[in-house]
Amino acid sequence: DAGVIQSPRHEVTEMGQEVTLRCKPISGHNSLFWYRQTMMRGLELLIYFNNNVPIDDSGMPEDRFSAKMPNASFSTLKIQPSEPRDSAVYFCASRRQGETGNTIYFGEGSWLTVV
Amino acid sequence: AQSVTQLDSQVPVFEEAPVELRCNYSSSVSVYLFWYVQYPNQGLQLLLKYLSGSTLVKGINGFEAEFNKSQTSFHLRKPSVHISDTAEYFCAVSYRNSGNTPLVFGKGTRLSVIA
């Protein structure tokens, strides 16, 4: 299996610009998660989907953040407009819903720097 | 609500010495427990997990962890570390019998192995 695929791996953008991060979950997995990792706050859950439906977006920090999952094999996390404090590593992860033990598999992350 | 406490943010240890990374969790219901490892500039990989049965769980790279229900702990151990074990280690918990909820992560412990 190819694993969770994220793009871009690295992005540097100017404050105010729109940023779109992309994720392809593992085939057959029907739960998808977006996490953000920073030195100060550690690993935070932003939003997760089950069967393409957003279940909990309480971790999304502000209205500037939005996430979509138009189909089972693709999700986006968008930041508009971006700010320097959004600089972080954004991880996408997926899981087969109902799998015993709920193992979540992570992508390699998208490293975002907003200047 | 679930929470995970990793008691040490950084653990330096000499090569070939034993190491223990501590993790305590709080939950009012039964849980599944996980340890993930993150090597520099990479995503998180599953190291091991406790679902049920034997309280001593063996994982990859010679690591093991012991589930202690009375102390609500799930400490990670390795009898002899290598330089290549230098990484960040995350403890995580999820509700038992739920395929729908995400993992709750601790803030991580940075293990530095010194030659």
XYZ file of C-alpha atoms in Angstrom:
230
model
C 0.000 0.000 0.000
C 1.190 3.501 -0.810
C 0.425 4.995 2.583
C -1.097 8.392 3.231
C 0.141 10.852 0.629
C 0.392 14.557 1.348
C 1.333 17.489 -0.829
C 3.134 19.774 -0.860
C 5.857 18.481 1.453
C 7.192 21.977 1.980
C 5.626 25.359 1.341
C 6.835 28.858 2.028
C 4.300 31.592 1.444
C 3.761 35.222 2.263
C 1.327 36.413 4.866
C -2.113 36.948 3.383
C -1.773 34.314 0.695
C -4.055 31.307 0.400
C -2.567 27.934 1.252
C -4.045 24.604 0.190
C -2.751 21.349 1.593
C -3.766 18.075 0.003
C -4.154 14.536 1.245
C -4.832 11.149 -0.267
C -5.728 8.579 2.409
C -4.892 4.895 2.267
C -7.240 3.084 -0.070
C -10.114 1.524 1.862
C -9.744 3.799 4.846
C -12.890 5.779 5.553
C -11.809 8.015 8.427
C -9.489 10.936 7.772
C -7.839 13.285 10.236
C -5.969 16.572 9.974
C -3.466 17.324 12.751
C -1.181 20.303 13.295
C 2.159 20.064 15.068
C 4.006 22.987 16.631
C 6.719 23.238 19.234
C 4.473 25.133 21.612
C 1.258 23.142 21.349
C 2.410 19.708 20.259
C 0.084 17.619 18.113
C -3.427 19.049 17.816
C -6.410 17.530 16.057
C -7.951 20.084 13.707
C -10.800 18.149 12.109
C -11.788 14.623 11.181
C -14.101 12.986 8.685
C -15.932 9.670 8.649
C -17.150 8.519 5.236
C -16.342 11.973 3.800
C -18.539 13.739 6.373
C -16.929 16.182 8.833
C -17.573 14.885 12.340
C -15.717 17.259 14.605
C -14.116 20.532 13.534
C -13.826 22.021 16.994
C -10.055 22.006 16.678
C -10.027 24.311 13.674
C -8.449 27.444 15.128
C -10.302 30.121 13.181
C -12.617 30.755 10.270
C -9.527 31.203 8.149
C -9.192 27.424 8.211
C -11.461 25.159 6.199
C -11.331 21.496 5.197
C -13.171 19.455 2.627
C -13.393 15.846 1.617
C -15.200 15.664 -1.713
C -14.626 11.926 -2.076
C -13.109 8.965 -0.301
C -9.671 9.449 -1.815
C -9.030 13.160 -1.428
C -9.128 15.893 1.189
C -7.916 19.487 1.379
C -7.077 21.834 4.217
C -7.177 25.483 3.229
C -5.925 28.538 5.072
C -7.103 31.894 3.761
C -5.591 34.326 4.503
C -2.476 32.778 5.994
C -0.617 34.329 8.930
C 2.880 33.730 10.346
C 1.418 31.964 13.380
C 0.038 29.297 11.040
C 3.579 28.081 10.441
C 3.601 24.423 11.497
C 3.687 20.893 10.217
C 0.283 19.699 9.081
C -0.321 15.964 9.134
C -3.039 14.030 7.428
C -3.872 10.581 8.777
C -6.344 7.854 7.928
C -7.909 4.795 9.490
C -10.257 2.036 8.538
C -13.330 2.879 10.610
C -14.320 0.088 12.943
C -10.913 -1.573 12.801
C -10.116 -3.043 16.166
C -7.633 -0.919 17.993
C -8.222 2.158 15.865
C -4.708 2.370 14.430
C -4.214 5.653 12.625
C -1.645 5.909 9.822
C 0.085 9.217 9.207
C 1.420 10.908 6.125
C 4.854 12.513 6.001
C 3.424 15.950 6.718
C 3.280 19.322 4.967
C 5.798 21.767 6.380
C 4.308 25.261 6.132
C 6.187 28.477 6.682
C 4.321 31.769 6.445
C 6.580 34.814 6.277
C -12.626 13.270 28.873
C -9.474 11.521 27.854
C -6.053 13.024 28.404
C -2.499 11.787 28.140
C 0.446 13.016 30.186
C 3.992 12.329 29.145
C 5.960 13.213 32.208
C 9.280 13.969 30.534
C 9.630 16.354 27.620
C 13.256 15.361 27.003
C 15.230 12.263 27.925
C 18.961 12.100 27.194
C 20.541 8.667 27.499
C 23.851 7.101 26.575
C 24.052 4.522 23.828
C 23.458 0.939 25.009
C 21.858 2.147 28.244
C 18.250 1.246 29.100
C 15.495 3.819 28.777
C 11.948 4.280 30.044
C 9.583 6.890 28.653
C 6.659 7.508 30.927
C 3.013 7.885 29.965
C -0.072 8.247 32.131
C -3.622 8.540 30.883
C -6.934 9.543 32.360
C -10.203 8.127 31.169
C -13.438 7.073 32.749
C -13.826 4.168 30.334
C -11.648 1.396 29.001
C -9.111 2.472 26.450
C -6.735 1.374 23.752
C -3.182 2.658 24.156
C -0.541 3.438 21.563
C 3.038 4.594 21.197
C 4.096 6.368 18.025
C 7.612 7.413 17.017
C 8.546 10.409 14.893
C 12.031 10.502 13.402
C 13.411 13.901 12.387
C 11.532 15.466 9.478
C 9.190 12.508 9.145
C 5.617 11.588 10.021
C 4.489 9.452 12.938
C 4.868 5.682 12.809
C 3.139 3.169 15.034
C 5.598 1.606 17.467
C 3.208 -0.629 19.386
C -0.301 -0.765 20.784
C -2.239 -2.347 23.609
C -5.708 -3.606 22.814
C -6.351 -6.413 25.299
C -4.776 -9.546 26.729
C -1.207 -9.591 27.954
C -0.266 -6.322 29.600
C 3.251 -6.482 28.166
C 3.272 -5.432 24.547
C 6.242 -5.814 22.227
C 6.760 -3.470 19.319
C 9.217 -2.730 16.580
C 12.904 -1.933 17.076
C 13.117 -3.760 20.414
C 10.690 -1.517 22.266
C 8.071 -2.785 24.669
C 5.426 -1.211 26.892
C 3.478 -2.369 29.887
C -0.139 -1.507 30.541
C -0.844 -0.927 34.214
C -4.531 -0.354 34.792
C -4.271 0.431 38.506
C -1.689 3.123 37.861
C -3.251 4.198 34.532
C 0.162 4.021 32.948
C 1.640 2.735 29.704
C 5.386 3.270 29.991
C 7.667 2.523 27.050
C 10.968 0.708 27.604
C 14.004 -0.491 25.742
C 16.832 -2.411 27.445
C 19.604 -1.009 25.231
C 19.206 2.027 22.998
C 20.995 2.871 19.768
C 21.858 6.184 18.187
C 19.142 5.480 15.619
C 16.504 5.565 18.377
C 16.916 9.325 18.631
C 13.415 10.600 17.876
C 10.257 11.997 19.427
C 7.905 9.491 21.031
C 4.187 10.052 21.468
C 1.793 8.192 23.708
C -1.863 8.154 22.611
C -5.216 6.858 23.831
C -8.623 6.163 22.341
C -11.901 4.860 23.654
C -12.331 1.126 23.587
C -15.020 -0.223 21.280
C -15.223 2.959 19.300
C -14.187 3.002 15.689
C -15.124 6.610 15.274
C -13.124 8.743 17.650
C -9.630 10.013 16.993
C -6.568 9.418 19.097
C -5.664 11.822 21.867
C -1.923 12.383 21.954
C 0.451 13.404 24.676
C 2.865 16.258 24.073
C 5.713 13.922 23.230
C 9.069 12.967 24.723
C 12.240 13.732 22.830
C 14.717 10.893 23.258
C 18.315 11.837 22.557
C 20.813 8.976 22.454
C 24.377 10.064 23.146
C 27.354 8.184 21.756
